[in-house]
Amino acid sequence: MGEAVQRRFTVLTAVVAALGMTATLSGCGEDSGTGDVTLKLVAADYGTSAANSSEKYWSGLVAGFEKANPGIKVEVNVLSWKDVDRKVAEMVKEGKAPDIAQIGAYADFAKADKLYSVDQMVSIRTQANFLPSLTDAGKVDGTLYGLPFVASTRLLFYNENLFDQAGLKAPKTWDDIQSGAAALKAQGVKYPFALPLGQEEAQAETMMWLLSNSGGYVDDVGLYDIDSAQNIATFTWLRDNLVGKGLTGPVAPGELDRAKAFEAFTKGEVGMLNGHPTLMEEAEAKGVKVGMVPLPGAEGPTKGSMGVADWMMGFKQNGNRQAIGKFFDYAYSDENVLAFADEYDLLPVTGSASAEMETDNKHVKLREFLAALPNSQLPPFGKTSWATVSESVKKNIGEAVAPGGSPERVLGSIASEATRAESAE
């Protein structure tokens, strides 16, 4: 998500103002409900340059909202993904919480009683329109606090031209991946299978592989199960059959960030990797013919793909519950949801917008990702310990597949850290 996700608002001039509360706020308390209100919104930038900065999206949305809602102003501060989560956490800690944040995590704020629950803010119609798999991931202790903002799923990408040259068909099993990567290596492909387990988004790459062997970060009742037999077997296979046989390219997986792997794919240097919709568009724009299949598993294609979501939330501090709710109801109209998804080749988070995208021929290439979303499995966003666990995966998982590495030891260490983080909640 962010992966994914990866995850995609005028406005930079409002940075200073957004970091400090001003007299235009309607005051503290449960909900002022009267008078003029200025909402502070902090959002992540999904753009890759000034030309496609998310500022443009938010500027247009806010202009429409303010016209439809006299008396409510919205000031937006757009920050890079490298900074936005940390900046919002600092603002909250300093007693200067924004009214609305669009960021990567919400659970810590919900646990600390800093957020309105979704049913306190939005209309029943808006709440009922979210995809169930996403709202399930937006709950803490059974209450919905995180509104999914945008989503993505993952598929295995392969370079069709390289596959044709090597006489290969789309892989369905781990054995197909191994034999295909060996054939690609023999053809001189730089990265037969790119395995980005560097710190940028190793937690997502890891989850995809765990799912491919019927494992995952948590068990069926939501308890951490990181060092399960299935998970250890998965990383043992990766160590012995891909990394150990020199099939993952010149950069050690623990040193390979996702962005570098994706860049290599767009250059035609990668045979296979796990990708998302944005990469598909970027690769094809550079002449790479992209094939896509569900991530192969030990015995066949993975039944459930990994899903990624980013989140919107409303903070209690300034007492602007009603105004926040009006903004959310406006922002989650089909027109606005689809405009953002279109701009960044991501997936809408509501049922009606998803249905519209699915029937629109201009989105035909996204249909496989859309089809995977309802049954996708998301990371355990609702656990306040997840941020700690995710960081541990990023820092350590590459060691599990390194020469002489021990998946059992590495996964066991991450599991122990997860247990400690859970106990601290």
Short mmCIF file of C-alpha atoms in Angstrom, two decimals:
data_model
loop_
_atom_site.label_atom_id
_atom_site.label_comp_id
_atom_site.label_asym_id
_atom_site.label_seq_id
_atom_site.Cartn_x
_atom_site.Cartn_y
_atom_site.Cartn_z
CA MET A 1 0.00 0.00 0.00
CA GLY A 2 2.53 1.40 0.47
CA GLU A 3 3.03 -0.70 -1.00
CA ALA A 4 0.99 -1.28 -2.20
CA VAL A 5 0.18 -0.62 -1.97
CA GLN A 6 2.13 1.99 -3.08
CA ARG A 7 1.04 3.48 -2.57
CA ARG A 8 -1.20 8.59 -5.03
CA PHE A 9 -2.79 17.80 -2.98
CA THR A 10 -2.94 24.86 -3.35
CA VAL A 11 -1.22 23.39 -0.91
CA LEU A 12 2.48 23.26 -0.18
CA THR A 13 2.09 26.90 0.75
CA ALA A 14 -0.19 25.71 3.55
CA VAL A 15 2.52 23.57 5.14
CA VAL A 16 3.33 25.98 7.93
CA ALA A 17 -0.31 26.74 8.60
CA ALA A 18 -1.24 23.06 8.66
CA LEU A 19 1.43 22.30 11.25
CA GLY A 20 -0.01 24.80 13.69
CA MET A 21 -3.59 25.21 14.78
CA THR A 22 -5.06 28.63 14.01
CA ALA A 23 -7.90 30.69 15.40
CA THR A 24 -10.14 29.66 12.54
CA LEU A 25 -10.77 26.29 14.17
CA SER A 26 -14.10 26.04 15.85
CA GLY A 27 -12.67 25.08 19.21
CA CYS A 28 -12.33 21.92 21.20
CA GLY A 29 -15.02 19.68 22.58
CA GLU A 30 -17.15 16.91 21.18
CA ASP A 31 -18.54 18.92 18.26
CA SER A 32 -19.04 22.63 17.93
CA GLY A 33 -21.58 22.10 15.13
CA THR A 34 -22.01 25.83 14.52
CA GLY A 35 -20.16 28.70 12.90
CA ASP A 36 -17.49 28.76 10.26
CA VAL A 37 -14.97 25.92 10.35
CA THR A 38 -11.54 25.45 8.80
CA LEU A 39 -10.52 21.81 8.58
CA LYS A 40 -6.85 20.85 8.50
CA LEU A 41 -6.10 17.87 6.26
CA VAL A 42 -2.72 16.16 5.96
CA ALA A 43 -2.35 13.78 3.01
CA ALA A 44 0.26 11.59 1.37
CA ASP A 45 1.65 12.33 -2.08
CA TYR A 46 1.21 9.48 -4.53
CA GLY A 47 2.80 11.38 -7.40
CA THR A 48 6.26 10.79 -8.80
CA SER A 49 6.82 14.40 -9.92
CA ALA A 50 5.29 17.88 -9.74
CA ALA A 51 3.27 17.01 -12.83
CA ASN A 52 1.25 14.31 -11.08
CA SER A 53 1.44 15.45 -7.48
CA SER A 54 -1.57 14.56 -5.36
CA GLU A 55 -1.90 18.26 -4.60
CA LYS A 56 -3.79 18.66 -7.87
CA TYR A 57 -6.39 16.09 -6.87
CA TRP A 58 -6.99 17.59 -3.43
CA SER A 59 -7.10 21.14 -4.79
CA GLY A 60 -9.92 20.22 -7.16
CA LEU A 61 -11.81 18.19 -4.58
CA VAL A 62 -11.58 20.91 -1.93
CA ALA A 63 -12.78 23.58 -4.37
CA GLY A 64 -15.88 21.53 -5.14
CA PHE A 65 -16.51 20.74 -1.48
CA GLU A 66 -16.21 24.35 -0.32
CA LYS A 67 -18.62 25.49 -3.04
CA ALA A 68 -21.16 22.89 -1.91
CA ASN A 69 -20.61 23.58 1.81
CA PRO A 70 -20.43 27.33 2.55
CA GLY A 71 -18.91 27.94 5.96
CA ILE A 72 -16.45 25.04 5.79
CA LYS A 73 -12.94 25.65 4.51
CA VAL A 74 -10.28 22.98 4.06
CA GLU A 75 -6.53 23.57 4.23
CA VAL A 76 -4.47 20.71 2.80
CA ASN A 77 -0.86 19.84 3.50
CA VAL A 78 0.60 17.17 1.19
CA LEU A 79 3.73 15.35 2.34
CA SER A 80 5.84 12.59 0.85
CA TRP A 81 5.27 9.01 1.94
CA LYS A 82 8.69 9.07 3.60
CA ASP A 83 7.50 11.78 6.01
CA VAL A 84 3.73 11.80 6.30
CA ASP A 85 3.13 9.10 8.93
CA ARG A 86 5.90 10.44 11.16
CA LYS A 87 4.75 14.06 10.76
CA VAL A 88 1.16 13.26 11.73
CA ALA A 89 2.35 11.29 14.76
CA GLU A 90 4.46 14.30 15.81
CA MET A 91 1.52 16.68 15.37
CA VAL A 92 -0.70 14.48 17.53
CA LYS A 93 1.98 14.15 20.21
CA GLU A 94 2.38 17.96 20.29
CA GLY A 95 -1.37 18.46 20.74
CA LYS A 96 -1.71 19.84 17.20
CA ALA A 97 -3.59 17.01 15.50
CA PRO A 98 -5.07 17.70 12.07
CA ASP A 99 -8.79 17.22 11.66
CA ILE A 100 -8.26 14.68 8.88
CA ALA A 101 -5.29 12.55 7.91
CA GLN A 102 -4.82 10.38 4.84
CA ILE A 103 -1.87 8.18 5.74
CA GLY A 104 -0.72 4.57 6.09
CA ALA A 105 -1.83 3.61 9.62
CA TYR A 106 -4.58 4.48 12.07
CA ALA A 107 -4.57 1.88 14.87
CA ASP A 108 -2.23 3.68 17.30
CA PHE A 109 -4.43 6.79 17.19
CA ALA A 110 -7.60 4.76 17.65
CA LYS A 111 -6.18 2.90 20.65
CA ALA A 112 -5.21 6.23 22.21
CA ASP A 113 -8.81 7.48 21.77
CA LYS A 114 -7.74 10.23 19.38
CA LEU A 115 -10.13 9.35 16.55
CA TYR A 116 -13.85 9.50 15.91
CA SER A 117 -15.31 6.16 14.95
CA VAL A 118 -16.55 6.05 11.37
CA ASP A 119 -20.20 5.75 12.39
CA GLN A 120 -19.84 9.03 14.34
CA MET A 121 -18.86 10.86 11.15
CA VAL A 122 -20.20 9.53 7.88
CA SER A 123 -23.64 8.71 6.57
CA ILE A 124 -24.92 5.15 6.63
CA ARG A 125 -24.88 5.15 2.84
CA THR A 126 -21.19 6.06 2.70
CA GLN A 127 -20.21 3.51 5.33
CA ALA A 128 -22.20 0.69 3.71
CA ASN A 129 -20.52 1.30 0.34
CA PHE A 130 -17.00 0.32 1.41
CA LEU A 131 -15.75 -3.10 0.34
CA PRO A 132 -16.12 -5.47 3.32
CA SER A 133 -12.60 -6.89 3.03
CA LEU A 134 -11.25 -3.35 3.49
CA THR A 135 -13.50 -2.26 6.34
CA ASP A 136 -12.60 -5.43 8.22
CA ALA A 137 -9.00 -4.20 8.13
CA GLY A 138 -10.06 -0.75 9.34
CA LYS A 139 -11.36 -1.93 12.72
CA VAL A 140 -9.84 -1.86 16.19
CA ASP A 141 -11.59 -4.08 18.74
CA GLY A 142 -14.55 -4.43 16.38
CA THR A 143 -15.09 -0.69 15.80
CA LEU A 144 -14.33 0.95 12.46
CA TYR A 145 -11.91 3.88 12.74
CA GLY A 146 -9.98 3.74 9.48
CA LEU A 147 -11.78 4.62 6.25
CA PRO A 148 -10.03 2.87 3.36
CA PHE A 149 -8.85 5.53 0.93
CA VAL A 150 -7.37 3.59 -1.95
CA ALA A 151 -6.45 -0.04 -2.49
CA SER A 152 -4.30 -2.33 -4.55
CA THR A 153 -3.66 -6.01 -5.00
CA ARG A 154 -0.58 -7.90 -6.16
CA LEU A 155 0.01 -10.36 -8.99
CA LEU A 156 3.09 -12.07 -10.37
CA PHE A 157 4.39 -10.10 -13.37
CA TYR A 158 6.53 -11.64 -16.06
CA ASN A 159 8.20 -10.19 -19.14
CA GLU A 160 6.43 -11.88 -22.05
CA ASN A 161 9.20 -11.16 -24.52
CA LEU A 162 11.83 -12.75 -22.28
CA PHE A 163 9.53 -15.71 -21.65
CA ASP A 164 8.99 -16.20 -25.39
CA GLN A 165 12.71 -16.10 -26.05
CA ALA A 166 13.28 -18.77 -23.39
CA GLY A 167 10.34 -20.90 -24.56
CA LEU A 168 8.49 -20.52 -21.26
CA LYS A 169 4.82 -20.48 -20.30
CA ALA A 170 3.26 -18.56 -17.41
CA PRO A 171 4.26 -20.20 -14.10
CA LYS A 172 1.69 -21.90 -11.89
CA THR A 173 3.82 -23.47 -9.14
CA TRP A 174 7.03 -22.79 -7.23
CA ASP A 175 8.73 -25.44 -9.36
CA ASP A 176 7.68 -23.50 -12.47
CA ILE A 177 9.25 -20.36 -10.98
CA GLN A 178 12.52 -22.16 -10.26
CA SER A 179 12.81 -23.88 -13.63
CA GLY A 180 11.71 -20.74 -15.47
CA ALA A 181 14.22 -18.58 -13.61
CA ALA A 182 16.98 -21.08 -14.47
CA ALA A 183 16.06 -20.87 -18.17
CA LEU A 184 16.01 -17.06 -18.02
CA LYS A 185 19.43 -17.02 -16.36
CA ALA A 186 20.76 -19.21 -19.16
CA GLN A 187 19.46 -16.57 -21.61
CA GLY A 188 21.49 -13.90 -19.80
CA VAL A 189 18.58 -12.19 -18.00
CA LYS A 190 20.03 -9.95 -15.26
CA TYR A 191 17.29 -10.63 -12.68
CA PRO A 192 15.59 -13.97 -13.52
CA PHE A 193 13.37 -13.46 -10.45
CA ALA A 194 13.64 -10.14 -8.64
CA LEU A 195 13.06 -10.66 -4.90
CA PRO A 196 13.01 -7.24 -3.17
CA LEU A 197 13.42 -7.96 0.53
CA GLY A 198 15.16 -4.65 1.20
CA GLN A 199 13.73 -2.28 3.78
CA GLU A 200 11.48 -0.27 1.47
CA GLU A 201 8.56 -2.71 1.42
CA ALA A 202 9.87 -6.10 2.52
CA GLN A 203 6.80 -6.66 4.70
CA ALA A 204 4.59 -6.79 1.59
CA GLU A 205 6.88 -9.04 -0.45
CA THR A 206 7.13 -11.33 2.57
CA MET A 207 3.37 -11.54 3.01
CA MET A 208 2.85 -12.50 -0.62
CA TRP A 209 5.22 -15.43 -0.26
CA LEU A 210 3.68 -16.51 3.05
CA LEU A 211 0.22 -16.56 1.46
CA SER A 212 1.52 -18.65 -1.43
CA ASN A 213 2.08 -21.54 1.00
CA SER A 214 -1.18 -21.11 2.96
CA GLY A 215 0.62 -19.17 5.68
CA GLY A 216 0.60 -15.54 6.75
CA TYR A 217 1.41 -13.18 9.59
CA VAL A 218 -1.64 -14.22 11.62
CA ASP A 219 -3.71 -17.35 12.07
CA ASP A 220 -7.43 -17.82 11.49
CA VAL A 221 -8.35 -16.05 14.74
CA GLY A 222 -6.01 -13.11 14.21
CA LEU A 223 -3.12 -14.15 16.46
CA TYR A 224 0.44 -13.76 15.20
CA ASP A 225 1.76 -16.97 13.66
CA ILE A 226 4.94 -15.66 12.06
CA ASP A 227 7.24 -18.62 12.70
CA SER A 228 4.76 -21.32 11.69
CA ALA A 229 5.99 -24.46 9.96
CA GLN A 230 4.51 -23.26 6.67
CA ASN A 231 6.24 -19.88 6.87
CA ILE A 232 9.60 -21.45 7.72
CA ALA A 233 9.19 -23.86 4.81
CA THR A 234 8.44 -20.99 2.44
CA PHE A 235 11.60 -19.08 3.25
CA THR A 236 13.66 -22.25 3.27
CA TRP A 237 12.48 -22.88 -0.29
CA LEU A 238 13.34 -19.33 -1.33
CA ARG A 239 16.80 -19.62 0.21
CA ASP A 240 17.60 -22.98 -1.35
CA ASN A 241 15.81 -22.84 -4.71
CA LEU A 242 16.00 -19.23 -5.84
CA VAL A 243 18.63 -17.28 -3.91
CA GLY A 244 20.99 -20.21 -3.36
CA LYS A 245 20.94 -21.09 -7.05
CA GLY A 246 21.80 -17.57 -8.14
CA LEU A 247 18.41 -16.89 -9.72
CA THR A 248 17.57 -13.57 -8.03
CA GLY A 249 20.10 -11.32 -9.73
CA PRO A 250 23.26 -9.43 -8.80
CA VAL A 251 21.86 -7.66 -5.72
CA ALA A 252 21.20 -9.68 -2.55
CA PRO A 253 17.44 -9.74 -1.83
CA GLY A 254 17.99 -8.13 1.58
CA GLU A 255 19.67 -5.18 -0.19
CA LEU A 256 17.19 -4.88 -3.06
CA ASP A 257 14.46 -2.26 -2.57
CA ARG A 258 11.17 -2.56 -4.42
CA ALA A 259 11.70 0.70 -6.35
CA LYS A 260 14.98 -0.59 -7.77
CA ALA A 261 13.40 -3.92 -8.71
CA PHE A 262 10.49 -2.14 -10.41
CA GLU A 263 12.87 0.16 -12.27
CA ALA A 264 14.83 -2.85 -13.53
CA PHE A 265 11.57 -4.46 -14.70
CA THR A 266 10.66 -1.39 -16.77
CA LYS A 267 14.11 -1.64 -18.40
CA GLY A 268 13.50 -5.23 -19.47
CA GLU A 269 16.10 -6.60 -17.03
CA VAL A 270 13.72 -8.73 -14.92
CA GLY A 271 12.05 -11.98 -15.89
CA MET A 272 9.58 -12.21 -13.00
CA LEU A 273 8.57 -10.26 -9.90
CA ASN A 274 5.52 -9.44 -7.78
CA GLY A 275 3.91 -6.22 -8.99
CA HIS A 276 0.94 -3.86 -8.74
CA PRO A 277 -1.13 -1.87 -11.27
CA THR A 278 1.09 1.19 -11.36
CA LEU A 279 4.08 -0.90 -12.38
CA MET A 280 2.04 -2.46 -15.18
CA GLU A 281 1.36 0.95 -16.72
CA GLU A 282 4.95 2.15 -16.29
CA ALA A 283 6.44 -1.00 -17.83
CA GLU A 284 4.13 -1.06 -20.83
CA ALA A 285 4.79 2.65 -21.46
CA LYS A 286 8.45 1.68 -21.88
CA GLY A 287 7.73 -1.18 -24.25
CA VAL A 288 7.74 -4.09 -21.83
CA LYS A 289 4.98 -6.58 -22.59
CA VAL A 290 3.63 -7.64 -19.21
CA GLY A 291 2.07 -11.00 -18.39
CA MET A 292 0.21 -11.36 -15.09
CA VAL A 293 -0.87 -14.40 -13.06
CA PRO A 294 -1.68 -15.06 -9.40
CA LEU A 295 1.49 -15.73 -7.44
CA PRO A 296 2.33 -19.41 -7.92
CA GLY A 297 2.28 -21.54 -4.78
CA ALA A 298 3.85 -24.79 -3.66
CA GLU A 299 1.10 -26.84 -5.34
CA GLY A 300 -0.63 -24.29 -7.61
CA PRO A 301 -1.72 -20.66 -7.88
CA THR A 302 -2.26 -18.80 -4.62
CA LYS A 303 -5.98 -18.73 -3.82
CA GLY A 304 -6.04 -15.35 -2.11
CA SER A 305 -3.87 -12.43 -3.14
CA MET A 306 -2.38 -9.84 -0.85
CA GLY A 307 -4.34 -6.61 -0.61
CA VAL A 308 -3.01 -3.20 0.38
CA ALA A 309 -4.94 -0.17 1.60
CA ASP A 310 -4.19 3.35 2.81
CA TRP A 311 -6.44 5.12 5.27
CA MET A 312 -8.42 8.27 6.08
CA MET A 313 -9.31 9.18 9.66
CA GLY A 314 -10.93 11.97 11.63
CA PHE A 315 -9.29 13.33 14.79
CA LYS A 316 -11.34 14.42 17.81
CA GLN A 317 -9.08 17.16 19.11
CA ASN A 318 -10.71 20.17 17.46
CA GLY A 319 -14.32 19.02 17.83
CA ASN A 320 -15.20 19.24 14.14
CA ARG A 321 -17.04 15.95 13.82
CA GLN A 322 -19.93 17.17 11.68
CA ALA A 323 -17.72 19.08 9.24
CA ILE A 324 -15.35 16.12 8.95
CA GLY A 325 -18.28 13.83 8.21
CA LYS A 326 -19.55 16.15 5.48
CA PHE A 327 -16.11 16.18 3.90
CA PHE A 328 -15.86 12.39 3.95
CA ASP A 329 -19.34 11.96 2.44
CA TYR A 330 -18.27 14.30 -0.39
CA ALA A 331 -14.83 12.75 -0.87
CA TYR A 332 -16.24 9.24 -1.20
CA SER A 333 -18.60 10.00 -4.08
CA ASP A 334 -17.97 7.75 -7.07
CA GLU A 335 -16.69 10.72 -9.09
CA ASN A 336 -14.00 11.57 -6.56
CA VAL A 337 -13.02 7.99 -5.75
CA LEU A 338 -12.62 7.12 -9.43
CA ALA A 339 -10.71 10.33 -10.21
CA PHE A 340 -7.98 9.41 -7.72
CA ALA A 341 -7.87 5.75 -8.73
CA ASP A 342 -7.63 6.76 -12.41
CA GLU A 343 -4.76 9.14 -11.80
CA TYR A 344 -2.56 6.57 -10.09
CA ASP A 345 -3.77 3.26 -11.55
CA LEU A 346 -5.06 2.10 -8.18
CA LEU A 347 -8.29 0.42 -7.13
CA PRO A 348 -11.38 2.15 -5.71
CA VAL A 349 -12.44 1.20 -2.19
CA THR A 350 -16.23 1.39 -2.62
CA GLY A 351 -18.58 -1.12 -4.15
CA SER A 352 -20.28 1.31 -6.55
CA ALA A 353 -17.01 2.79 -7.86
CA SER A 354 -15.54 -0.70 -8.27
CA ALA A 355 -18.56 -1.80 -10.28
CA GLU A 356 -18.26 1.28 -12.51
CA MET A 357 -14.56 0.68 -13.10
CA GLU A 358 -15.15 -2.97 -13.88
CA THR A 359 -17.59 -2.16 -16.69
CA ASP A 360 -15.51 0.65 -18.19
CA ASN A 361 -13.40 -0.62 -21.07
CA LYS A 362 -10.65 1.91 -20.40
CA HIS A 363 -9.89 -0.04 -17.21
CA VAL A 364 -9.78 -3.48 -18.80
CA LYS A 365 -6.17 -4.00 -17.72
CA LEU A 366 -7.14 -3.51 -14.08
CA ARG A 367 -9.85 -6.16 -14.07
CA GLU A 368 -7.60 -8.94 -12.81
CA PHE A 369 -6.59 -6.74 -9.87
CA LEU A 370 -10.22 -5.76 -9.22
CA ALA A 371 -11.28 -9.42 -9.30
CA ALA A 372 -8.65 -10.25 -6.68
CA LEU A 373 -9.59 -7.44 -4.26
CA PRO A 374 -12.77 -8.83 -2.60
CA ASN A 375 -10.97 -12.03 -1.56
CA SER A 376 -7.63 -10.44 -0.80
CA GLN A 377 -5.94 -10.65 2.58
CA LEU A 378 -4.56 -7.47 4.11
CA PRO A 379 -1.82 -7.06 6.69
CA PRO A 380 -3.10 -6.83 10.29
CA PHE A 381 -3.55 -3.05 10.19
CA GLY A 382 -5.88 -3.13 13.20
CA LYS A 383 -3.09 -4.23 15.55
CA THR A 384 -1.22 -1.34 17.12
CA SER A 385 1.75 -3.72 17.27
CA TRP A 386 1.77 -4.06 13.47
CA ALA A 387 3.98 -1.01 12.95
CA THR A 388 6.66 -2.59 15.15
CA VAL A 389 6.33 -6.00 13.52
CA SER A 390 6.40 -4.52 10.02
CA GLU A 391 9.59 -2.63 10.83
CA SER A 392 11.19 -5.80 12.18
CA VAL A 393 10.33 -7.67 8.98
CA LYS A 394 11.85 -4.87 6.89
CA LYS A 395 15.10 -4.94 8.84
CA ASN A 396 15.57 -8.67 9.24
CA ILE A 397 13.79 -10.85 6.66
CA GLY A 398 16.57 -10.58 4.08
CA GLU A 399 18.81 -12.56 6.44
CA ALA A 400 16.47 -15.56 6.19
CA VAL A 401 17.35 -16.15 2.54
CA ALA A 402 21.02 -15.16 2.66
CA PRO A 403 23.66 -17.89 2.19
CA GLY A 404 23.79 -19.82 5.45
CA GLY A 405 20.74 -17.92 6.72
CA SER A 406 18.26 -19.57 9.07
CA PRO A 407 14.58 -18.93 8.27
CA GLU A 408 13.63 -20.59 11.57
CA ARG A 409 15.88 -18.25 13.59
CA VAL A 410 14.91 -15.07 11.71
CA LEU A 411 11.17 -15.74 11.73
CA GLY A 412 11.41 -16.84 15.37
CA SER A 413 13.10 -13.56 16.29
CA ILE A 414 10.43 -11.52 14.48
CA ALA A 415 7.73 -13.62 16.19
CA SER A 416 9.26 -12.90 19.61
CA GLU A 417 9.27 -9.17 18.86
CA ALA A 418 5.62 -9.43 17.79
CA THR A 419 4.74 -11.12 21.09
CA ARG A 420 6.46 -8.36 23.07
CA ALA A 421 4.74 -5.66 21.03
CA GLU A 422 1.34 -7.32 21.55
CA SER A 423 1.92 -7.50 25.29
CA ALA A 424 2.68 -3.80 25.37
CA GLU A 425 -0.67 -2.81 23.79
#
